[in-house]
Tab-separated table of C-alpha atoms and ligand atoms in Angstrom:
chain	number	residue	atom	x	y	z
C	25	MET	CA	94.661	120.959	126.498
C	26	ASN	CA	93.830	121.656	122.956
C	27	PRO	CA	94.486	118.557	120.721
C	28	PHE	CA	97.378	118.613	118.100
C	29	THR	CA	96.124	118.880	114.645
C	30	ILE	CA	97.648	116.346	112.240
C	31	ALA	CA	97.058	116.872	108.432
C	32	PHE	CA	96.991	113.733	106.443
C	33	ALA	CA	98.412	114.398	102.821
C	34	GLY	CA	99.407	111.802	100.235
C	35	ASN	CA	98.993	110.671	96.651
C	36	PRO	CA	95.673	108.855	95.956
C	37	ASN	CA	95.255	105.421	96.889
C	38	THR	CA	98.258	105.295	99.345
C	39	GLY	CA	96.139	104.099	102.251
C	40	LYS	CA	95.450	107.444	103.662
C	41	SER	CA	91.777	106.711	104.627
C	42	THR	CA	92.790	103.211	105.862
C	43	LEU	CA	95.168	104.868	108.204
C	44	PHE	CA	92.839	107.412	109.142
C	45	ASN	CA	89.996	104.998	109.941
C	46	LEU	CA	92.388	102.777	111.852
C	47	LEU	CA	93.384	105.765	114.038
C	48	THR	CA	90.032	107.494	114.574
C	49	GLY	CA	87.691	104.575	114.346
C	50	LEU	CA	84.327	106.093	114.754
C	51	ARG	CA	85.529	109.175	116.415
C	52	GLN	CA	85.090	111.232	113.037
C	53	HIS	CA	82.914	113.550	110.932
C	54	THR	CA	82.918	114.772	107.473
C	55	GLY	CA	84.359	118.371	107.447
C	56	ASN	CA	84.222	121.413	105.156
C	57	TRP	CA	86.531	124.143	106.025
C	58	ALA	CA	87.527	127.536	105.083
C	59	GLY	CA	84.608	128.032	102.431
C	60	LYS	CA	86.190	125.542	100.256
C	61	THR	CA	83.931	122.873	98.700
C	62	VAL	CA	86.443	120.173	98.978
C	63	ILE	CA	84.898	117.709	101.761
C	64	THR	CA	86.927	115.466	103.647
C	65	ALA	CA	87.020	113.598	106.856
C	66	GLU	CA	88.059	114.817	110.569
C	67	GLY	CA	88.429	112.725	113.519
C	68	GLU	CA	90.264	112.329	116.932
C	69	PHE	CA	92.646	109.824	118.545
C	70	THR	CA	94.789	109.777	121.425
C	71	HIS	CA	98.192	108.376	121.991
C	72	LYS	CA	99.810	107.966	125.279
C	73	ASN	CA	98.818	111.377	127.059
C	74	HIS	CA	97.938	113.335	124.074
C	75	THR	CA	94.895	114.071	121.916
C	76	TYR	CA	95.112	114.536	118.187
C	77	ARG	CA	92.572	116.002	115.726
C	78	ALA	CA	93.341	114.277	112.380
C	79	VAL	CA	92.319	115.948	109.107
C	80	ASP	CA	92.267	113.932	105.911
C	81	LEU	CA	93.337	116.250	103.057
C	82	PRO	CA	92.316	115.293	99.566
C	83	GLY	CA	94.670	112.910	97.899
C	84	THR	CA	96.959	114.498	95.331
C	85	TYR	CA	100.119	113.885	93.208
C	86	SER	CA	101.130	117.529	93.751
C	87	LEU	CA	100.293	120.907	95.415
C	88	TYR	CA	101.263	122.847	92.242
C	89	SER	CA	98.931	121.970	89.429
C	90	ASN	CA	96.109	124.118	90.671
C	91	SER	CA	93.211	121.616	90.821
C	92	ALA	CA	90.639	122.505	93.516
C	93	ASP	CA	92.055	119.554	95.455
C	94	GLU	CA	95.563	120.621	95.343
C	95	GLU	CA	94.820	124.176	96.241
C	96	ALA	CA	92.789	123.032	99.186
C	97	ALA	CA	95.523	120.715	100.332
C	98	ARG	CA	98.156	123.516	99.853
C	99	ASP	CA	96.083	126.090	101.584
C	100	TYR	CA	95.493	123.948	104.693
C	101	ILE	CA	99.005	123.188	105.170
C	102	ILE	CA	100.201	126.870	104.811
C	103	PHE	CA	97.472	128.769	106.335
C	104	GLU	CA	95.932	126.369	108.882
C	105	GLU	CA	99.560	125.330	110.107
C	106	PRO	CA	98.905	121.929	111.336
C	107	ASP	CA	101.218	120.786	114.157
C	108	VAL	CA	102.172	117.816	112.012
C	109	THR	CA	101.586	117.230	108.450
C	110	LEU	CA	101.853	113.606	108.050
C	111	VAL	CA	102.746	112.671	104.341
C	112	VAL	CA	101.680	109.032	103.482
C	113	LEU	CA	103.556	107.372	100.735
C	114	ASP	CA	102.934	104.062	98.821
C	115	ALA	CA	106.283	102.002	99.331
C	116	THR	CA	105.718	100.198	96.114
C	117	SER	CA	105.909	103.608	94.183
C	118	LEU	CA	108.246	105.711	96.342
C	119	GLU	CA	109.702	107.599	93.387
C	120	ARG	CA	106.556	109.007	92.194
C	121	ASN	CA	105.385	109.577	95.749
C	122	LEU	CA	108.331	111.363	96.949
C	123	ASN	CA	107.302	114.317	94.564
C	124	LEU	CA	104.578	115.323	96.976
C	125	ALA	CA	106.713	114.736	100.022
C	126	LEU	CA	109.501	117.202	98.706
C	127	GLN	CA	106.819	119.732	98.070
C	128	VAL	CA	105.433	119.522	101.679
C	129	LEU	CA	109.029	119.471	103.171
C	130	GLU	CA	109.819	122.528	101.188
C	131	ILE	CA	107.015	124.385	102.991
C	132	THR	CA	107.382	123.017	106.524
C	133	GLY	CA	109.809	120.753	108.726
C	134	ARG	CA	106.925	120.003	110.993
C	135	ALA	CA	106.278	116.614	109.111
C	136	VAL	CA	106.434	112.946	109.448
C	137	ILE	CA	106.910	110.654	106.427
C	138	CYS	CA	104.871	107.370	106.513
C	139	ILE	CA	105.613	104.726	103.948
C	140	ASN	CA	102.608	102.676	103.917
C	141	LEU	CA	102.003	99.181	102.292
C	142	ILE	CA	105.283	98.046	103.431
C	143	ASP	CA	103.645	94.610	103.690
C	144	GLU	CA	103.110	94.870	99.803
C	145	ALA	CA	106.498	96.091	99.202
C	146	ARG	CA	107.931	93.075	101.085
C	147	ARG	CA	105.797	90.724	99.230
C	148	LEU	CA	107.252	92.263	95.760
C	149	GLY	CA	110.702	92.037	97.194
C	150	ILE	CA	111.252	95.919	97.386
C	151	GLY	CA	113.769	96.803	100.126
C	152	ILE	CA	113.444	100.242	101.517
C	153	ASN	CA	116.121	101.925	103.802
C	154	VAL	CA	114.046	103.978	106.230
C	155	LYS	CA	117.035	105.512	107.903
C	156	ALA	CA	118.707	106.620	104.774
C	157	ILE	CA	115.657	108.433	103.624
C	158	SER	CA	114.892	110.113	106.854
C	159	LYS	CA	118.670	111.412	106.746
C	160	ARG	CA	118.031	112.731	103.405
C	161	LEU	CA	114.814	114.408	104.237
C	162	GLY	CA	115.543	115.615	107.623
C	163	VAL	CA	112.211	114.506	109.331
C	164	PRO	CA	111.248	111.271	110.807
C	165	VAL	CA	110.304	108.281	108.472
C	166	VAL	CA	108.239	105.297	109.458
C	167	ALA	CA	107.529	102.226	107.379
C	168	ILE	CA	104.033	100.925	108.170
C	169	SER	CA	101.099	98.833	107.115
C	170	ALA	CA	97.888	100.548	107.746
C	171	ARG	CA	95.883	97.303	106.720
C	172	SER	CA	98.181	94.723	108.445
C	173	LYS	CA	98.566	97.249	111.549
C	174	ILE	CA	102.397	96.920	111.247
C	175	GLY	CA	104.382	100.054	112.576
C	176	ILE	CA	101.495	102.003	113.930
C	177	ASP	CA	102.950	102.634	117.540
C	178	ALA	CA	106.242	103.669	116.054
C	179	LEU	CA	104.438	106.055	113.710
C	180	LEU	CA	102.415	107.656	116.544
C	181	ASP	CA	105.620	108.093	118.630
C	182	GLN	CA	107.227	110.072	115.922
C	183	ILE	CA	104.122	112.188	115.339
C	184	GLU	CA	104.216	112.883	119.006
C	185	ARG	CA	107.968	114.043	118.781
C	186	VAL	CA	106.980	116.429	116.047
C	187	ALA	CA	103.725	117.786	117.578
C	188	THR	CA	105.284	118.439	121.025
C	189	GLY	CA	108.457	120.159	119.559
C	190	ALA	CA	110.771	117.326	121.022
C	191	PHE	CA	111.836	117.078	117.251
C	192	THR	CA	112.199	120.124	115.280
C	193	ALA	CA	113.508	120.642	111.516
C	194	GLN	CA	113.667	123.467	109.168
C	195	PRO	CA	111.827	123.213	105.823
C	196	LEU	CA	113.861	121.089	103.338
C	197	ARG	CA	116.188	123.200	101.442
C	198	ILE	CA	116.750	122.032	97.961
C	199	SER	CA	119.679	123.968	95.918
C	200	TYR	CA	118.400	125.218	92.689
C	201	SER	CA	120.307	126.788	89.651
C	202	ASP	CA	122.259	130.047	90.159
C	203	GLU	CA	119.586	131.932	88.344
C	204	ILE	CA	116.774	130.599	90.489
C	205	GLU	CA	118.711	130.994	93.768
C	206	GLN	CA	119.328	134.511	92.825
C	207	GLY	CA	115.759	135.138	92.113
C	208	ILE	CA	114.660	133.670	95.585
C	209	ALA	CA	117.337	135.776	97.232
C	210	GLU	CA	115.804	138.996	95.594
C	211	LEU	CA	112.201	137.956	96.448
C	212	ILE	CA	112.654	136.853	100.006
C	213	PRO	CA	112.947	140.331	101.673
C	214	MET	CA	109.963	141.382	99.650
C	215	VAL	CA	108.037	138.363	100.712
C	216	GLU	CA	108.743	139.000	104.174
C	217	GLN	CA	107.981	142.602	104.005
C	218	ALA	CA	104.499	141.909	102.400
C	219	ILE	CA	103.375	138.943	104.547
C	220	GLY	CA	105.639	138.608	107.593
C	221	THR	CA	107.826	135.871	108.605
C	222	ARG	CA	104.931	133.664	109.713
C	223	TYR	CA	105.008	131.765	106.377
C	224	PRO	CA	107.810	130.029	104.541
C	225	ALA	CA	109.343	132.928	102.528
C	226	ARG	CA	111.871	130.817	100.583
C	227	TRP	CA	109.013	128.509	99.419
C	228	ILE	CA	106.722	131.330	98.564
C	229	ALA	CA	109.511	133.103	96.610
C	230	LEU	CA	109.913	129.896	94.621
C	231	ARG	CA	106.293	129.763	93.761
C	232	LEU	CA	106.229	133.413	92.678
C	233	LEU	CA	109.144	132.462	90.349
C	234	ASP	CA	107.133	129.512	88.969
C	235	GLY	CA	104.438	131.991	88.462
C	236	ASP	CA	101.844	130.312	90.629
C	237	ASP	CA	99.035	132.789	90.386
C	238	SER	CA	96.758	130.487	92.260
C	239	LEU	CA	98.941	131.024	95.371
C	240	ILE	CA	98.871	134.678	95.126
C	241	THR	CA	95.182	134.672	94.864
C	242	SER	CA	95.169	132.341	98.100
C	243	LEU	CA	97.689	134.509	99.920
C	244	LYS	CA	95.902	137.716	99.140
C	245	ALA	CA	92.527	136.265	100.315
C	246	HIS	CA	94.322	135.146	103.553
C	247	MET	CA	96.160	138.435	104.025
C	248	GLY	CA	93.187	140.651	103.167
C	249	ARG	CA	95.114	143.665	102.004
C	250	THR	CA	98.700	142.612	100.976
C	251	ASN	CA	100.218	144.304	97.996
C	252	PHE	CA	102.392	141.772	95.788
C	253	SER	CA	103.132	144.443	92.991
C	254	ALA	CA	106.760	144.781	94.018
C	255	ALA	CA	107.347	140.886	93.919
C	256	LYS	CA	105.518	140.497	90.788
C	257	GLU	CA	107.881	142.996	89.037
C	258	VAL	CA	110.980	140.844	90.024
C	259	VAL	CA	109.304	137.826	88.527
C	260	GLY	CA	108.298	138.523	85.085
C	261	HIS	CA	111.327	136.655	83.368
C	262	GLY	CA	109.538	133.638	82.852
C	263	VAL	CA	111.658	131.592	84.765
C	264	THR	CA	110.375	128.130	85.658
C	265	ALA	CA	111.529	126.857	88.918
C	266	CYS	CA	110.236	123.296	88.489
C	267	HIS	CA	112.304	120.470	89.853
H	29	MET	CA	117.817	103.538	66.136
H	30	ALA	CA	119.289	103.357	69.809
H	31	GLY	CA	120.678	106.745	70.773
H	32	ALA	CA	118.219	108.617	68.410
H	33	LEU	CA	116.495	111.725	69.852
H	34	ILE	CA	112.836	111.717	68.924
H	35	PRO	CA	109.383	112.914	70.362
H	36	LEU	CA	107.467	110.276	72.338
H	37	SER	CA	104.876	110.426	69.639
H	38	LYS	CA	107.209	108.882	67.063
H	39	ALA	CA	108.330	106.022	69.430
H	40	VAL	CA	106.875	102.573	68.400
H	41	ASN	CA	105.237	100.167	70.850
H	42	GLY	CA	107.521	98.502	73.123
H	43	SER	CA	110.417	101.040	72.907
H	44	LYS	CA	112.061	102.652	75.767
H	45	LEU	CA	113.331	106.131	76.046
H	46	VAL	CA	115.141	108.412	78.476
H	47	ILE	CA	113.437	111.724	78.797
H	48	SER	CA	115.659	114.628	77.699
H	49	GLY	CA	113.421	117.555	77.029
H	50	ILE	CA	109.759	118.774	77.650
H	51	GLU	CA	108.535	121.738	75.809
H	52	VAL	CA	104.982	121.856	77.013
H	53	GLN	CA	104.385	124.965	78.922
H	54	GLY	CA	102.083	126.230	81.812
H	55	VAL	CA	99.878	124.084	84.111
H	56	LEU	CA	99.839	121.288	81.719
H	57	ARG	CA	103.867	121.132	82.004
H	58	ARG	CA	103.790	121.178	85.820
H	59	ARG	CA	101.035	118.429	85.650
H	60	LEU	CA	103.462	116.159	83.293
H	61	LEU	CA	106.196	116.791	85.831
H	62	ASP	CA	104.367	115.622	88.641
H	63	LEU	CA	103.388	112.565	86.654
H	64	GLY	CA	106.977	111.496	86.446
H	65	PHE	CA	107.829	113.141	82.874
H	66	VAL	CA	110.935	114.709	84.026
H	67	VAL	CA	114.390	114.796	82.254
H	68	GLY	CA	116.367	111.698	82.943
H	69	ASN	CA	113.469	109.154	83.687
H	70	THR	CA	112.792	106.214	81.607
H	71	VAL	CA	109.511	105.835	79.910
H	72	GLU	CA	108.245	102.841	77.838
H	73	VAL	CA	105.659	103.046	75.076
H	74	LEU	CA	103.055	100.466	75.987
H	75	ARG	CA	100.450	100.624	73.222
H	76	ARG	CA	99.014	103.125	70.756
H	77	SER	CA	95.144	102.875	70.441
H	78	PRO	CA	93.896	101.722	67.261
H	79	LEU	CA	93.346	105.225	66.116
H	80	GLY	CA	96.894	106.043	66.938
H	81	ASP	CA	95.655	108.448	69.807
H	82	PRO	CA	95.924	108.535	72.927
H	83	THR	CA	99.031	106.247	73.654
H	84	ALA	CA	99.778	104.304	76.953
H	85	PHE	CA	103.104	105.117	78.556
H	86	ARG	CA	104.652	103.312	81.611
H	87	LEU	CA	106.975	105.492	84.001
H	88	SER	CA	107.662	105.582	87.605
H	89	ASN	CA	105.710	102.180	88.039
H	90	THR	CA	102.422	103.786	86.561
H	91	THR	CA	100.554	103.770	83.192
H	92	ILE	CA	99.580	107.143	81.805
H	93	ALA	CA	97.829	107.973	78.470
H	94	LEU	CA	98.899	110.908	76.550
H	95	ARG	CA	97.274	112.727	73.608
H	96	ARG	CA	99.544	113.463	70.686
H	97	GLU	CA	99.545	117.114	71.353
H	98	GLU	CA	101.307	116.386	74.537
H	99	SER	CA	103.469	113.603	73.435
H	100	GLU	CA	104.912	115.231	70.575
H	101	LEU	CA	106.423	117.811	72.741
H	102	ILE	CA	108.103	115.372	75.025
H	103	TYR	CA	111.558	114.260	73.719
H	104	GLY	CA	113.617	111.263	74.643
H	105	THR	CA	116.626	109.232	73.613
H	106	LEU	CA	115.852	105.699	72.370
H	107	ILE	CA	117.604	102.949	74.659
H	108	GLY	CA	116.007	99.911	73.510
H	109	GLY	CA	112.872	97.809	72.734
H	110	GLY	CA	110.466	98.267	69.671
H	111	ASN	CA	112.946	96.424	67.396
H	112	GLU	CA	112.302	98.648	64.460
U	8	GDP	N1	98.429	95.671	101.133
U	8	GDP	C1	97.951	96.755	101.907
U	8	GDP	N2	96.886	97.425	101.384
U	8	GDP	C2	96.725	98.703	101.863
U	8	GDP	C3	97.249	99.173	103.006
U	8	GDP	N3	96.611	100.280	103.505
U	8	GDP	C4	95.551	100.488	102.355
U	8	GDP	N4	95.439	99.502	101.639
U	8	GDP	C5	94.536	99.233	100.508
U	8	GDP	O1	94.896	100.163	99.502
U	8	GDP	C6	93.627	100.690	99.045
U	8	GDP	C7	93.452	102.163	99.121
U	8	GDP	O2	93.442	102.516	100.347
U	8	GDP	P1	92.748	103.901	100.733
U	8	GDP	O3	92.852	104.051	102.279
U	8	GDP	O4	91.248	104.040	100.317
U	8	GDP	O5	93.611	104.939	100.020
U	8	GDP	P2	93.445	106.509	99.888
U	8	GDP	O6	93.093	106.848	98.555
U	8	GDP	O7	94.830	107.065	100.067
U	8	GDP	O8	92.562	106.994	101.071
U	8	GDP	C8	92.510	99.901	99.887
U	8	GDP	O9	92.270	98.801	98.880
U	8	GDP	C9	93.191	99.545	100.978
U	8	GDP	O10	92.516	98.413	101.550
U	8	GDP	C10	98.441	98.373	103.473
U	8	GDP	O11	99.047	98.741	104.416
U	8	GDP	N5	98.574	97.113	102.808
U	9	MG	MG1	90.970	108.386	100.822
């Protein structure tokens, strides 16, 4: 059976590589995909009866600011369609870290949120209600320490549930202002007509409203021939869909 | 001074503000939002460098330095500190 692909996303310094190394050990090599110059690590691990291919994406605070790292991470999640996107968060700085988590969850519900450095959070007296966060985000959330090896089995169990489809969730639906929601509603049929239903139409509509030219360039490259002129006409109001 | 609406560039060391508006546009706006410069968030002025630029700000548990071109386009309401 083919291994499941797990993409590791997260802000810089959240312990992504520590977790990656713990899981893959020496079974890894440095990869380079899709003609991008961004180099990152790839490796394998097994849990119970399944084999997983782990891909360490560049550490970023966002998927929207159009640095090469952010574009690479974004394009991987959208176009490579990993079986699970694992978002690694720093337990001592959740507010900042949740920005990226929300961005990923608007793209895909095939995700697990991993709150790392829980040892450090405990030391600082920070309490984290994992259940409440999971309920709000709609995907499994596990608190771990990659360095102290706390919670790793529980994390792997949740990764397995999402990878095998035992757990499924739709992309997180954040409600925006009436004006933006109206723009989204107008754009979604055009997005689906242009690129089909394989990619997350609501999220792409949002990015079009935000004027994300970099995403349009990537979409064009991946679709080969798609015509976005209709969609661009609807945009053009200079609406900013930031949140 | 508490309650006054001022650009971050005018806030003195040690003052705390609640962000109320960001007039920066484009990719830089996006970057600032990602760093936590969002309406409603609290920001503290840590210190201005000797030449007055850039200035270190503390928000969402991180220290970030901004140039005047950026900080004068971010507005906030003073909520304390800075005793001036
Ligand atoms: N206390 C603590 N430190 C950790 C943990 N995981 C990683 N670190 C440390 O955090 C730092 C950054 O880790 P790294 O894996 O390089 O982060 P990355 O930038 O996300 O790949 C390193 O010094 C790690 O040893 C953890 O669970 N607890
Ligand atoms: Mg790393």
